Amino acid sequence: FGLQYETALTDAVDFSLRGTLRYSSTYDLQFRTSQPSAPRSAGSAVLDLEARLAGSPVGWSIALIGNNLTNVRRPVFASEHVL
């Protein structure tokens, strides 16, 4: 899910704000058919934000970008054995 807001601060400077929220529900880290007690990853949300100032006639921009502001780290696989 993403949102974007843009506005002109002056005739020569634009401001934009963008946000993205990604949600992932609970999922299995191994096949449940072979391992009924396989670990599961809990659901979580990840938030990214960007604030940008841009000069219209000259073509410059400066941005402050924050990725994973919710500080969520998710496993993608789990195994009992060394791979």
PDB file of C-alpha atoms in Angstrom:
ATOM      1  CA  PHE A   1       0.000   0.000   0.000  1.00  0.00           C
ATOM      2  CA  GLY A   2       1.548   3.340  -0.960  1.00  0.00           C
ATOM      3  CA  LEU A   3       0.737   7.023  -0.700  1.00  0.00           C
ATOM      4  CA  GLN A   4       2.322  10.035  -2.369  1.00  0.00           C
ATOM      5  CA  TYR A   5       1.808  13.749  -1.735  1.00  0.00           C
ATOM      6  CA  GLU A   6       3.343  16.509  -3.858  1.00  0.00           C
ATOM      7  CA  THR A   7       3.102  20.289  -3.569  1.00  0.00           C
ATOM      8  CA  ALA A   8       4.944  23.384  -4.751  1.00  0.00           C
ATOM      9  CA  LEU A   9       6.576  25.286  -1.889  1.00  0.00           C
ATOM     10  CA  THR A  10       7.593  28.128  -4.207  1.00  0.00           C
ATOM     11  CA  ASP A  11       7.707  28.635  -7.980  1.00  0.00           C
ATOM     12  CA  ALA A  12      11.142  26.997  -8.037  1.00  0.00           C
ATOM     13  CA  VAL A  13      10.956  24.359  -5.257  1.00  0.00           C
ATOM     14  CA  ASP A  14       8.683  21.308  -5.009  1.00  0.00           C
ATOM     15  CA  PHE A  15       8.133  19.062  -1.993  1.00  0.00           C
ATOM     16  CA  SER A  16       7.070  15.401  -2.122  1.00  0.00           C
ATOM     17  CA  LEU A  17       6.361  12.853   0.583  1.00  0.00           C
ATOM     18  CA  ARG A  18       5.995   9.129  -0.152  1.00  0.00           C
ATOM     19  CA  GLY A  19       5.138   6.266   2.110  1.00  0.00           C
ATOM     20  CA  THR A  20       4.876   2.535   1.545  1.00  0.00           C
ATOM     21  CA  LEU A  21       3.453  -0.013   3.975  1.00  0.00           C
ATOM     22  CA  ARG A  22       3.970  -3.719   3.257  1.00  0.00           C
ATOM     23  CA  TYR A  23       2.172  -6.320   5.350  1.00  0.00           C
ATOM     24  CA  SER A  24       2.960 -10.013   5.414  1.00  0.00           C
ATOM     25  CA  SER A  25       0.796 -12.446   7.328  1.00  0.00           C
ATOM     26  CA  THR A  26       1.972 -15.569   9.135  1.00  0.00           C
ATOM     27  CA  TYR A  27       3.595 -18.179   6.918  1.00  0.00           C
ATOM     28  CA  ASP A  28       5.386 -21.520   7.242  1.00  0.00           C
ATOM     29  CA  LEU A  29       9.186 -21.679   7.111  1.00  0.00           C
ATOM     30  CA  GLN A  30       9.146 -25.369   6.169  1.00  0.00           C
ATOM     31  CA  PHE A  31       6.674 -27.732   4.530  1.00  0.00           C
ATOM     32  CA  ARG A  32       4.048 -28.692   7.099  1.00  0.00           C
ATOM     33  CA  THR A  33       3.255 -32.012   5.410  1.00  0.00           C
ATOM     34  CA  SER A  34       6.696 -33.427   6.263  1.00  0.00           C
ATOM     35  CA  GLN A  35       7.156 -31.454   9.523  1.00  0.00           C
ATOM     36  CA  PRO A  36       3.856 -30.878  11.385  1.00  0.00           C
ATOM     37  CA  SER A  37       5.680 -28.878  14.069  1.00  0.00           C
ATOM     38  CA  ALA A  38       7.591 -26.707  11.559  1.00  0.00           C
ATOM     39  CA  PRO A  39       8.330 -23.137  12.643  1.00  0.00           C
ATOM     40  CA  ARG A  40       6.130 -20.276  11.498  1.00  0.00           C
ATOM     41  CA  SER A  41       6.977 -16.640  10.879  1.00  0.00           C
ATOM     42  CA  ALA A  42       4.674 -14.147  12.599  1.00  0.00           C
ATOM     43  CA  GLY A  43       2.811 -11.472  10.630  1.00  0.00           C
ATOM     44  CA  SER A  44       4.369  -8.015  10.471  1.00  0.00           C
ATOM     45  CA  ALA A  45       4.298  -4.653   8.687  1.00  0.00           C
ATOM     46  CA  VAL A  46       7.243  -2.758   7.156  1.00  0.00           C
ATOM     47  CA  LEU A  47       7.112   1.032   6.679  1.00  0.00           C
ATOM     48  CA  ASP A  48       9.262   3.007   4.199  1.00  0.00           C
ATOM     49  CA  LEU A  49       9.178   6.832   3.938  1.00  0.00           C
ATOM     50  CA  GLU A  50      10.765   9.392   1.622  1.00  0.00           C
ATOM     51  CA  ALA A  51      10.738  13.209   1.861  1.00  0.00           C
ATOM     52  CA  ARG A  52      12.154  15.138  -1.109  1.00  0.00           C
ATOM     53  CA  LEU A  53      12.844  18.756  -2.063  1.00  0.00           C
ATOM     54  CA  ALA A  54      13.388  19.398  -5.777  1.00  0.00           C
ATOM     55  CA  GLY A  55      14.304  22.463  -7.803  1.00  0.00           C
ATOM     56  CA  SER A  56      12.095  22.779 -10.873  1.00  0.00           C
ATOM     57  CA  PRO A  57      14.101  24.834 -13.374  1.00  0.00           C
ATOM     58  CA  VAL A  58      17.609  23.606 -12.498  1.00  0.00           C
ATOM     59  CA  GLY A  59      16.885  19.911 -11.925  1.00  0.00           C
ATOM     60  CA  TRP A  60      18.361  19.351  -8.443  1.00  0.00           C
ATOM     61  CA  SER A  61      16.835  17.311  -5.637  1.00  0.00           C
ATOM     62  CA  ILE A  62      17.682  16.274  -2.105  1.00  0.00           C
ATOM     63  CA  ALA A  63      15.903  13.472  -0.272  1.00  0.00           C
ATOM     64  CA  LEU A  64      15.688  11.866   3.132  1.00  0.00           C
ATOM     65  CA  ILE A  65      14.893   8.156   2.687  1.00  0.00           C
ATOM     66  CA  GLY A  66      14.045   5.731   5.464  1.00  0.00           C
ATOM     67  CA  ASN A  67      13.615   2.025   4.711  1.00  0.00           C
ATOM     68  CA  ASN A  68      12.177  -0.478   7.191  1.00  0.00           C
ATOM     69  CA  LEU A  69      11.357   2.161   9.817  1.00  0.00           C
ATOM     70  CA  THR A  70       9.452  -0.460  11.811  1.00  0.00           C
ATOM     71  CA  ASN A  71      12.759  -2.409  12.131  1.00  0.00           C
ATOM     72  CA  VAL A  72      11.190  -5.749  11.181  1.00  0.00           C
ATOM     73  CA  ARG A  73      13.452  -8.648  10.278  1.00  0.00           C
ATOM     74  CA  ARG A  74      11.806 -11.779   8.933  1.00  0.00           C
ATOM     75  CA  PRO A  75      13.291 -15.223   8.375  1.00  0.00           C
ATOM     76  CA  VAL A  76      12.674 -16.755   4.967  1.00  0.00           C
ATOM     77  CA  PHE A  77      13.726 -20.333   5.707  1.00  0.00           C
ATOM     78  CA  ALA A  78      14.478 -22.514   8.724  1.00  0.00           C
ATOM     79  CA  SER A  79      16.225 -25.863   8.849  1.00  0.00           C
ATOM     80  CA  GLU A  80      17.375 -28.309  11.486  1.00  0.00           C
ATOM     81  CA  HIS A  81      20.355 -29.279   9.314  1.00  0.00           C
ATOM     82  CA  VAL A  82      23.367 -27.324   8.179  1.00  0.00           C
ATOM     83  CA  LEU A  83      22.967 -26.477   4.499  1.00  0.00           C
TER      84      LEU A  83
END
